[in-house]
DNA sequence: ATGAAAGCGCTAACAG
DNA sequence: CTGTTAGCGCTTTCAT
């Protein structure tokens, strides 16, 4: 392997000069800088990451805990990760995908100095990882907005506002009886932060608007249409619905299109998903990639020691459906 | 931070003893081992990953290049990654998600000694990363089966056999004119390894069976039904199809269910996806998580210096559709 | 503007 | 069975 000593020798300078050329932390004569740069290029030198982080006490790596389990909307997760990765690359950070998804995985990564910061996805309303994170000496950002994370930076889409927005829009379209078809039961039962907040926003707005609103867990896939049919059977005057479930959306949309019911449908999902479905009244886009980018940027801010707001919520925007 | 010296002091032994207790590379008396273990637990010691890898010349990290771009089947990608992560955890490896998706990202990770091995997904039939990988001194595994990767270990689902299997099954069901509705055009145009192989297997089997077979790129979403309609219009006697496109599958299935055409449909997708769709004749499961696990295991084999076959292809299995 | 050298925390000889 | 110590490759004081 090529070491900094090889580069120094090739360039006819000392080791520290090579180091300073790379870091820019010292003024170096143009001539020397060129010779070093040339040697680096010639030898295809890349500094040994571990040696560097041992000496500098920083890794340029962000630890990421991402949900790979079932029930989550995979497009959303992938896009958030893509956003994180893209932003991280521009900041010269790499992403360590933690292979353990509990609190101990986080503290291990931190104590072993594997990461400069931690990014935690799929946060539950009352998440045990929160107190662990608060006790660590590496900065962290949550994607989600759990209860009692006062000390931590949280970034997410504003699902509560999205729920309210959807209810308002349904009311505006003249619907009086409305329903939210949401995440699969396992996600709701875990009290995943975003699902809880969406429900809260939707129902509270229904209350204020004197709408009759209900919430239904919704399985992924064709089964979802049975849930919809059951709800419609029980409440025939239901006329407007909000769907927050990627996997169910196309099935429900197709089902309603070929059925007698005239339902106003709002979809809450990434814009690209909404585009692939026809028959929607409106949609509210989940800016998934933006969430990831915002989270990575918040982390950059923390790492740079900036003073930041603790909570960043991306606002929902109503879009008329393409069809 | 807690260092090995702290542990040694607390346990009343030398630092090398602590090191050997952790690695098990030396026989240590039970008593000493217990004292050290206790000190480690008390102090919540985790060895500094960089210091360890600098000294030991290994990182216990696998570098992963995963496709986060559009067009790929996100479920498949997520499940493959989940398989990799799960297997990696059991092997005590972490996953570094490389934020650059080109050849230079691979050689950088290798030269900087950031990883012990590389795992590359979304391989194209003639992929520029192949010769880069061959020149590196870290072992690597490709997920895919490109042309001319003679020196490299490749793991994948046997898409060619799957294409043949589907054609045989369609023939068996009595269809004479068949079509493959495959990945989006951008994926086919990139000559992604799996898409190429599926086409090859499907068409060659059609040939042998004297079926009239055709292949059609297929957009994701409701638009896909237009492609199907267009093909059916041009070839009304088409009676059997193979769908290899997660994002199009539910739309096409729903569309055909409410249309006059009586088509035999085989889906090629993860089993969980097939389950969510009704109206399928049969399905062939893509064992996505298994691919990831097999790839990680192949890497483990390489790292352990085992003699291994260069190509591992998971065989396709026909499943009657749940509905 | 440049060098020399002292660590960073650990592993693995080498020495009992 | 255990301890001492020389590196691993780099960053960063001190020097000059």
XYZ file of C-alpha atoms (C1' of nucleotides) in Angstrom:
678
model
C 0.000 0.000 0.000
C 1.023 3.582 -0.646
C 1.634 5.618 2.490
C 2.176 9.252 3.171
C 5.867 8.487 3.561
C 6.012 7.230 -0.019
C 4.444 10.433 -1.211
C 6.817 12.549 0.851
C 9.799 10.705 -0.552
C 8.572 10.999 -4.106
C 7.970 14.704 -3.694
C 11.161 15.303 -1.794
C 9.423 16.821 1.221
C 8.604 15.798 4.761
C 5.607 13.815 5.848
C 4.044 16.758 7.577
C 4.247 18.839 4.461
C 2.266 16.242 2.574
C -0.291 16.207 5.339
C -0.578 19.965 5.290
C -0.911 20.072 1.552
C -3.870 17.742 1.849
C -5.564 19.504 4.720
C -4.737 23.039 3.665
C -4.130 23.947 7.282
C -0.831 25.586 6.529
C 0.365 27.849 3.769
C 2.579 25.944 1.409
C 4.486 27.377 -1.518
C 2.841 26.813 -4.848
C 5.826 24.893 -6.115
C 5.837 22.449 -3.222
C 2.124 22.032 -3.414
C 2.355 21.091 -7.062
C 5.100 18.575 -6.502
C 3.126 16.921 -3.719
C -0.075 16.893 -5.734
C 1.758 15.264 -8.577
C 3.229 12.608 -6.346
C -0.182 11.881 -4.878
C -1.659 11.485 -8.327
C 1.225 9.414 -9.643
C 1.153 7.011 -6.773
C -2.646 6.932 -6.558
C -2.338 7.679 -2.910
C -5.397 7.603 -0.656
C -4.772 8.284 3.011
C -5.468 5.352 5.262
C -8.885 6.132 6.733
C -8.234 4.457 10.062
C -4.868 6.037 10.579
C -6.336 9.396 9.817
C -9.263 8.997 12.129
C -7.114 7.659 14.903
C -4.902 10.695 14.716
C -7.549 13.272 13.982
C -10.274 11.852 16.196
C -12.876 12.046 13.503
C -14.065 9.584 10.938
C -16.045 11.445 8.301
C -18.598 8.735 8.642
C -22.241 9.070 9.602
C -23.927 6.111 11.237
C -27.376 5.360 9.886
C -30.052 3.176 11.380
C -32.595 2.532 8.654
C -35.721 0.378 8.819
C -35.458 -2.601 6.547
C -38.378 -4.344 8.145
C -41.769 -4.977 6.617
C -44.666 -2.593 6.722
C -42.788 0.576 5.999
C -43.233 2.244 2.652
C -40.140 1.145 0.845
C -40.134 3.955 -1.657
C -40.151 6.489 1.121
C -37.336 4.768 2.947
C -35.249 4.403 -0.200
C -35.730 8.001 -1.151
C -34.884 9.271 2.291
C -31.728 7.191 2.210
C -30.961 8.468 -1.263
C -31.338 12.008 0.026
C -29.025 11.301 2.915
C -26.457 9.659 0.682
C -26.492 12.451 -1.860
C -26.127 15.144 0.760
C -23.495 13.152 2.627
C -21.418 12.741 -0.497
C -21.361 16.463 -1.084
C -20.134 16.877 2.482
C -17.453 14.231 2.029
C -19.091 11.871 4.449
C -19.676 8.177 4.060
C -22.586 6.270 5.522
C -22.188 3.357 7.853
C -25.344 1.304 7.681
C -25.643 -0.059 11.172
C -26.536 -3.718 11.156
C -28.175 -3.608 14.535
C -31.365 -1.652 14.879
C -31.573 -1.139 18.598
C -30.131 1.255 21.128
C -27.072 -0.867 21.754
C -26.106 -0.620 18.110
C -26.037 3.132 18.436
C -23.984 3.272 21.576
C -21.590 0.699 20.227
C -20.938 2.716 17.088
C -20.445 5.835 19.157
C -18.189 4.324 21.792
C -16.069 2.563 19.207
C -15.592 5.924 17.504
C -16.855 4.463 14.275
C -18.920 7.508 13.432
C -18.915 11.255 13.863
C -22.675 11.412 14.127
C -25.790 9.282 14.126
C -28.907 9.416 12.014
C -31.879 7.432 13.248
C -34.891 6.600 11.122
C -38.229 4.969 11.852
C -38.574 6.549 15.241
C -41.467 5.520 17.424
C -43.471 7.948 19.526
C -41.890 6.646 22.680
C -38.606 5.316 21.449
C -36.101 3.666 23.789
C -33.238 4.866 21.623
C -33.863 8.459 22.608
C -32.360 8.316 26.045
C -29.448 6.348 24.712
C -28.740 9.024 22.154
C -28.945 11.738 24.769
C -26.268 9.994 26.752
C -23.810 9.712 23.894
C -21.109 12.165 23.046
C -21.720 12.093 19.317
C -24.373 14.376 17.861
C -27.465 12.805 16.424
C -30.499 13.590 14.359
C -33.788 11.757 14.414
C -36.000 11.402 11.395
C -39.334 11.568 13.140
C -40.750 13.578 15.988
C -41.143 11.456 19.068
C -42.506 12.612 22.387
C -39.887 13.744 24.836
C -36.941 14.150 22.536
C -36.389 17.635 23.847
C -32.642 17.512 23.703
C -32.376 16.041 20.233
C -32.583 17.454 16.768
C -35.568 16.088 14.878
C -36.254 16.369 11.172
C -39.322 15.131 9.379
C -42.166 15.849 7.083
C -44.977 17.526 8.992
C -47.391 14.614 9.019
C -49.678 16.300 11.498
C -50.099 19.311 9.239
C -50.569 16.939 6.308
C -53.419 15.222 8.152
C -55.013 18.566 8.847
C -54.517 19.718 5.287
C -56.158 16.604 3.920
C -59.159 16.989 6.200
C -59.524 20.619 5.202
C -59.354 19.763 1.552
C -61.915 17.003 1.886
C -64.216 19.401 3.718
C -63.701 21.967 1.007
C -64.721 19.408 -1.593
C -67.963 18.982 0.304
C -67.325 15.714 2.071
C -68.787 15.336 5.549
C -67.859 11.768 6.308
C -64.252 10.953 5.729
C -61.729 8.262 6.524
C -57.997 7.778 6.659
C -56.681 4.516 5.305
C -53.247 4.418 6.773
C -50.264 2.249 7.427
C -50.479 -1.492 8.089
C -51.591 -2.477 11.565
C -48.087 -3.407 12.682
C -46.826 0.081 11.960
C -49.696 1.746 13.798
C -49.329 -0.579 16.738
C -45.670 0.253 17.046
C -46.728 3.882 17.312
C -44.348 4.878 14.622
C -43.949 8.589 15.005
C -45.195 9.646 11.598
C -48.273 7.452 11.687
C -49.287 8.775 15.093
C -48.888 12.355 14.013
C -50.855 11.893 10.821
C -53.750 10.388 12.742
C -53.662 13.176 15.295
C -53.692 15.909 12.672
C -56.405 14.275 10.633
C -58.767 13.615 13.517
C -58.289 16.930 15.230
C -59.040 18.772 12.013
C -62.089 16.605 11.472
C -63.224 17.631 14.916
C -62.781 21.307 14.237
C -64.491 21.033 10.900
C -67.331 18.947 12.269
C -66.466 16.113 9.923
C -67.119 12.554 10.879
C -63.665 11.045 10.555
C -62.342 7.575 11.134
C -58.988 5.866 10.865
C -58.296 2.400 9.538
C -55.152 0.357 9.438
C -54.666 -0.898 5.952
C -52.777 -3.933 4.730
C -50.527 -3.681 1.735
C -51.746 -5.055 -1.562
C -55.048 -6.254 -2.951
C -56.328 -7.147 0.506
C -56.610 -3.477 1.189
C -59.688 -3.292 -0.983
C -61.513 -5.564 1.419
C -60.874 -3.156 4.241
C -62.185 -0.331 2.129
C -65.260 -2.320 1.167
C -65.918 -3.236 4.780
C -65.695 0.371 5.875
C -67.923 1.484 3.034
C -70.443 -1.187 3.913
C -70.550 -0.037 7.499
C -70.696 3.614 6.594
C -72.279 4.012 3.167
C -72.304 7.782 3.317
C -68.522 7.939 3.498
C -67.504 10.082 0.586
C -63.914 11.240 1.014
C -60.817 9.343 1.925
C -57.146 9.906 2.536
C -54.793 7.071 1.674
C -51.381 6.865 3.264
C -50.110 3.527 2.123
C -48.022 3.086 -0.987
C -48.617 -0.603 -1.249
C -52.371 -0.290 -1.004
C -52.801 2.824 -3.104
C -52.809 1.329 -6.611
C -55.136 -1.470 -5.576
C -57.610 0.800 -3.863
C -57.534 3.272 -6.721
C -58.159 0.581 -9.312
C -60.831 -0.981 -7.165
C -62.729 2.258 -6.700
C -62.428 3.101 -10.371
C -64.278 -0.062 -11.293
C -66.854 0.179 -8.536
C -70.071 2.075 -8.056
C -68.758 4.346 -5.347
C -67.896 7.920 -6.153
C -65.220 8.683 -3.625
C -62.992 11.702 -3.332
C -59.497 10.307 -2.857
C -56.434 12.119 -1.595
C -53.166 10.237 -1.640
C -50.315 10.954 0.742
C -47.175 9.551 -0.836
C -44.104 10.559 -2.842
C -45.039 12.600 -5.873
C -43.688 9.984 -8.275
C -46.007 7.393 -6.773
C -49.014 9.661 -7.027
C -48.207 10.185 -10.686
C -48.416 6.498 -11.374
C -51.960 6.250 -10.040
C -55.036 7.487 -11.841
C -58.322 8.605 -10.385
C -57.036 10.724 -7.531
C -58.769 13.936 -6.551
C -55.618 15.408 -5.078
C -52.407 14.353 -3.516
C -50.040 15.533 -0.863
C -46.443 14.746 -1.626
C -44.118 13.266 0.943
C -40.822 14.955 0.071
C -38.872 11.876 0.997
C -35.570 12.777 -0.585
C -35.875 16.242 0.941
C -36.296 14.722 4.382
C -33.064 12.822 3.961
C -31.239 15.845 2.664
C -32.554 18.026 5.480
C -31.513 15.455 8.039
C -28.012 15.209 6.646
C -27.780 18.960 6.537
C -28.910 19.227 10.146
C -26.143 16.832 11.016
C -23.641 18.934 9.140
C -24.815 21.909 11.151
C -24.363 20.066 14.415
C -20.928 18.896 13.392
C -19.977 22.428 12.476
C -21.171 23.618 15.856
C -23.869 25.830 14.451
C -26.744 26.989 16.567
C -29.795 25.307 15.155
C -33.467 24.908 15.793
C -34.202 21.600 17.382
C -37.112 20.676 15.162
C -37.330 20.949 11.407
C -40.655 20.030 9.861
C -41.110 20.162 6.111
C -44.529 21.586 5.310
C -47.122 19.698 3.263
C -48.295 21.035 -0.057
C -51.473 20.056 -1.815
C -51.122 19.103 -5.453
C -53.864 18.497 -7.899
C -53.501 15.003 -9.191
C -51.989 14.257 -12.506
C -53.970 11.491 -14.109
C -13.246 7.895 26.180
C -12.453 4.524 27.711
C -9.301 2.903 26.351
C -7.775 -0.493 26.657
C -5.355 0.963 29.191
C -8.252 1.935 31.441
C -9.559 -1.583 31.285
C -6.127 -3.053 31.982
C -5.695 -0.814 35.001
C -9.134 -1.625 36.366
C -8.533 -5.337 35.953
C -4.992 -5.185 37.230
C -3.465 -6.725 34.107
C -1.464 -5.549 31.115
C -3.051 -4.154 28.006
C -1.989 -7.112 25.922
C -3.858 -9.399 28.258
C -6.977 -7.369 27.704
C -6.416 -7.557 23.988
C -5.959 -11.298 24.105
C -9.009 -11.789 26.266
C -11.016 -10.032 23.612
C -9.526 -11.842 20.657
C -9.197 -15.231 22.269
C -5.876 -15.674 20.512
C -4.137 -16.730 23.658
C -5.099 -18.968 26.529
C -5.910 -16.899 29.582
C -6.760 -18.209 33.025
C -10.410 -18.233 33.841
C -9.877 -15.906 36.747
C -8.083 -13.267 34.707
C -10.591 -13.560 31.934
C -13.420 -12.902 34.358
C -11.757 -9.885 35.883
C -11.127 -8.405 32.464
C -14.642 -9.132 31.305
C -15.990 -7.435 34.373
C -13.834 -4.374 33.856
C -14.950 -4.173 30.227
C -18.581 -4.368 31.260
C -18.188 -1.902 34.128
C -16.451 0.672 32.025
C -18.646 0.050 28.987
C -15.525 -0.309 26.940
C -15.680 -0.635 23.165
C -12.366 -0.871 21.370
C -11.634 2.073 19.118
C -12.457 0.780 15.663
C -9.833 2.818 13.856
C -7.056 1.970 16.250
C -7.937 -1.660 15.932
C -8.036 -1.628 12.186
C -4.838 0.338 11.908
C -3.033 -2.215 14.000
C -4.737 -5.311 12.690
C -4.982 -4.244 9.075
C -8.610 -5.193 8.826
C -11.771 -3.222 9.333
C -14.631 -5.673 9.677
C -16.485 -3.476 7.276
C -17.943 -4.411 3.925
C -18.330 -1.695 1.332
C -21.635 -1.754 -0.491
C -22.566 0.003 -3.681
C -26.341 -0.109 -3.949
C -28.569 1.409 -6.622
C -30.717 4.151 -5.197
C -31.657 5.444 -8.594
C -35.036 5.285 -10.256
C -36.273 2.388 -12.318
C -35.054 -0.402 -10.150
C -37.546 -2.426 -8.196
C -37.236 -0.917 -4.783
C -38.583 -3.903 -2.928
C -35.991 -6.114 -4.496
C -33.183 -3.730 -3.667
C -34.360 -3.246 -0.105
C -34.690 -6.945 0.463
C -31.308 -7.699 -0.979
C -29.802 -5.075 1.289
C -31.738 -6.493 4.213
C -30.313 -9.905 3.436
C -26.811 -8.503 3.253
C -27.231 -6.603 6.492
C -28.653 -9.568 8.349
C -25.925 -11.896 7.196
C -23.257 -9.289 7.826
C -24.403 -8.766 11.363
C -24.133 -12.439 12.109
C -20.587 -12.304 10.791
C -19.752 -9.246 12.880
C -19.367 -7.036 9.876
C -20.739 -3.587 9.367
C -21.816 -2.150 6.043
C -20.367 0.999 4.580
C -22.845 2.368 2.110
C -20.641 4.003 -0.476
C -21.913 7.396 -1.491
C -20.316 7.277 -4.876
C -21.652 4.778 -7.350
C -18.847 4.598 -9.846
C -15.569 2.768 -10.173
C -13.604 5.494 -8.436
C -15.724 5.100 -5.337
C -14.716 1.469 -5.182
C -11.023 2.019 -5.605
C -11.049 4.871 -3.138
C -12.669 2.734 -0.454
C -10.181 -0.020 -1.137
C -7.065 2.133 -1.240
C -8.063 4.017 1.873
C -8.435 0.662 3.626
C -11.944 1.559 4.610
C -13.284 -1.891 3.851
C -12.227 -5.515 3.911
C -14.322 -6.357 0.894
C -16.667 -4.883 -1.670
C -20.177 -5.809 -2.674
C -21.467 -4.333 -5.899
C -25.097 -4.305 -6.913
C -26.932 -3.293 -10.066
C -24.262 -4.590 -12.357
C -24.569 -3.957 -16.041
C -23.759 -6.522 -18.691
C -20.631 -4.657 -19.637
C -19.796 -2.823 -16.468
C -16.770 -0.514 -16.215
C -16.422 -1.321 -12.541
C -15.376 -4.855 -13.319
C -11.843 -4.136 -14.397
C -11.446 -1.759 -11.506
C -12.441 -4.461 -9.075
C -10.053 -6.912 -10.689
C -7.198 -4.532 -10.065
C -7.908 -4.034 -6.382
C -6.410 -5.989 -3.556
C -9.660 -6.371 -1.642
C -11.958 -9.250 -2.524
C -15.270 -8.446 -4.095
C -18.570 -9.991 -5.001
C -20.916 -8.836 -7.704
C -24.656 -9.187 -7.491
C -25.370 -9.826 -11.123
C -23.708 -11.806 -13.851
C -21.975 -9.549 -16.342
C -20.095 -10.629 -19.373
C -16.375 -11.009 -18.861
C -16.232 -11.061 -15.108
C -14.209 -14.221 -15.200
C -12.048 -13.400 -12.264
C -14.799 -12.202 -9.975
C -17.292 -13.949 -7.779
C -20.851 -13.370 -8.952
C -24.035 -14.121 -7.076
C -27.538 -13.656 -8.361
C -30.919 -15.122 -8.981
C -30.882 -17.131 -12.194
C -32.913 -14.746 -14.318
C -32.101 -16.611 -17.491
C -33.514 -19.825 -16.073
C -36.495 -17.869 -14.776
C -37.182 -16.584 -18.269
C -36.996 -20.094 -19.631
C -39.180 -21.447 -16.859
C -41.829 -18.842 -17.508
C -41.871 -19.608 -21.228
C -42.162 -23.312 -20.536
C -45.012 -22.782 -18.132
C -46.862 -20.549 -20.542
C -46.441 -23.170 -23.247
C -47.690 -25.818 -20.884
C -50.794 -23.749 -20.231
C -51.423 -23.783 -23.940
C -50.321 -20.331 -24.899
C -48.666 -19.910 -28.265
C -48.193 -16.197 -28.380
C -46.561 -14.747 -25.338
C -44.891 -11.559 -24.176
C -42.577 -10.350 -21.487
C -43.411 -7.014 -19.920
C -40.191 -6.118 -18.268
C -38.274 -3.363 -16.608
C -38.606 0.295 -17.557
C -36.841 1.363 -20.701
C -33.987 3.058 -18.851
C -33.104 -0.168 -17.093
C -33.165 -2.190 -20.298
C -31.152 0.421 -22.114
C -28.493 0.348 -19.457
C -28.257 -3.382 -20.107
C -28.623 -4.146 -16.476
C -27.370 -7.657 -16.080
C -30.531 -9.239 -14.751
C -32.795 -7.673 -17.353
C -30.566 -8.864 -20.190
C -30.452 -12.379 -18.872
C -34.195 -12.593 -18.363
C -34.814 -11.521 -21.934
C -32.284 -13.988 -23.230
C -33.784 -16.906 -21.328
C -37.330 -16.019 -22.231
C -36.712 -15.571 -25.928
C -34.472 -18.569 -26.355
C -37.034 -20.812 -24.690
C -39.759 -19.339 -26.876
C -37.646 -20.258 -29.827
C -37.164 -23.828 -28.739
C -40.844 -24.199 -27.923
C -41.938 -22.570 -31.145
C -43.747 -19.847 -29.253
C -44.095 -16.395 -30.675
C -42.510 -14.293 -28.009
C -41.910 -10.587 -27.677
C -40.355 -8.304 -25.105
C -41.606 -4.887 -24.038
C -40.112 -2.290 -21.778
C -42.721 -1.284 -19.302
C -43.068 1.933 -17.352
C -43.902 1.867 -13.696
C -47.457 2.688 -12.638
C -50.786 3.075 -14.361
C -49.117 4.021 -17.638
C -48.055 0.433 -17.956
C -51.584 -0.545 -18.874
C -51.315 1.546 -22.014
C -48.308 -0.441 -23.112
C -50.185 -3.649 -22.507
C -53.199 -2.379 -24.400
C -51.053 -1.299 -27.295
C -49.370 -4.669 -27.503
C -52.708 -6.461 -27.282
C -54.103 -4.260 -29.990
C -51.218 -5.056 -32.262
C -51.299 -8.730 -31.476
C -54.818 -9.749 -30.444
C -53.995 -13.422 -30.210
C -51.493 -12.816 -27.436
C -52.651 -14.968 -24.572
C -49.893 -15.385 -22.049
C -47.616 -12.826 -20.430
C -44.768 -12.621 -17.994
C -44.529 -9.461 -15.914
C -41.240 -8.458 -14.378
C -41.954 -5.049 -12.956
C -43.129 -4.497 -9.417
C -44.407 -1.037 -10.032
C -46.485 -2.040 -13.032
C -47.752 -5.357 -11.725
C -50.713 -4.217 -9.618
C -51.912 -1.847 -12.309
C -51.691 -4.388 -15.083
C -53.346 -7.060 -12.956
C -56.226 -4.781 -12.011
C -56.540 -3.586 -15.575
C -56.738 -7.069 -17.020
C -59.210 -8.164 -14.350
C -61.647 -5.495 -15.470
C -61.081 -5.993 -19.177
C -62.339 -8.412 -21.748
C -59.028 -10.156 -22.278
C -58.447 -13.548 -20.762
C -54.712 -13.564 -20.277
C -52.538 -16.036 -18.478
C -50.264 -13.958 -16.273
C -47.057 -15.010 -14.605
C -45.426 -12.542 -12.248
C -41.712 -12.468 -11.563
C -41.247 -10.650 -8.285
C -40.667 -11.209 -4.580
C -43.174 -13.679 -3.148
C -44.672 -11.062 -0.824
C -45.453 -8.853 -3.790
C -47.085 -11.672 -5.701
C -49.271 -12.348 -2.695
C -50.637 -8.849 -2.755
C -51.853 -9.186 -6.320
C -54.895 -11.156 -7.378
C -55.598 -12.743 -10.718
C -52.228 -14.304 -11.376
C -51.928 -17.690 -13.017
C -48.574 -18.389 -11.438
C -45.606 -16.592 -10.098
C -41.890 -17.048 -9.914
C -40.382 -15.655 -6.756
C -37.279 -13.518 -6.777
C -35.581 -14.616 -3.556
C -34.268 -11.140 -2.935
C -33.247 -11.536 0.661
C -31.619 -14.828 -0.235
C -29.546 -13.127 -2.893
C -28.221 -10.680 -0.335
C -27.493 -13.394 2.154
C -25.751 -15.533 -0.459
C -23.643 -12.586 -1.538
C -22.586 -11.788 1.993
C -21.816 -15.420 2.568
C -19.719 -15.573 -0.574
C -17.789 -12.623 0.749
C -17.271 -14.362 4.050
C -15.914 -17.311 2.132
C -13.494 -15.130 0.204
C -12.352 -13.427 3.380
C -11.800 -16.766 5.005
C -9.755 -17.869 2.037
C -12.077 -20.672 1.111
C -12.015 -22.182 -2.314
C -15.311 -21.245 -3.903
C -17.158 -21.500 -7.148
C -17.042 -18.239 -9.014
C -20.703 -18.110 -9.889
C -23.647 -18.774 -7.623
C -27.066 -18.663 -9.244
C -30.162 -19.213 -7.161
C -32.616 -21.341 -9.131
C -36.143 -20.180 -9.946
C -39.143 -22.011 -8.580
C -42.634 -21.826 -9.961
C -45.365 -21.157 -7.423
C -49.057 -21.311 -7.993
C -50.495 -17.929 -7.239
C -52.243 -17.191 -4.023
C -55.253 -15.067 -4.767
C 7.597 27.966 4.488
C 9.176 23.499 6.094
C 10.836 19.450 9.361
C 11.185 16.396 13.388
C 8.871 13.888 16.505
C 5.269 12.834 19.875
C 1.329 10.635 20.210
C -3.742 8.580 18.689
C -5.418 3.219 20.776
C -4.688 -1.011 19.402
C -2.398 -5.793 17.855
C 1.107 -8.952 17.737
C 5.628 -10.156 17.946
C 9.119 -10.935 21.428
C 10.316 -12.061 26.173
C 9.785 -14.298 29.981
C -0.053 -17.930 31.554
C 1.268 -12.936 31.412
C 3.938 -8.483 30.504
C 6.826 -5.224 27.513
C 7.205 -2.921 23.428
C 7.513 -1.925 18.596
C 4.951 -0.527 15.187
C 0.226 0.470 12.145
C -0.171 5.584 9.080
C -1.563 9.757 10.134
C -2.213 14.697 12.454
C -0.340 18.194 14.921
C 2.346 20.417 18.204
C 6.969 22.222 18.612
C 10.960 23.795 16.480
C 13.441 26.434 13.093
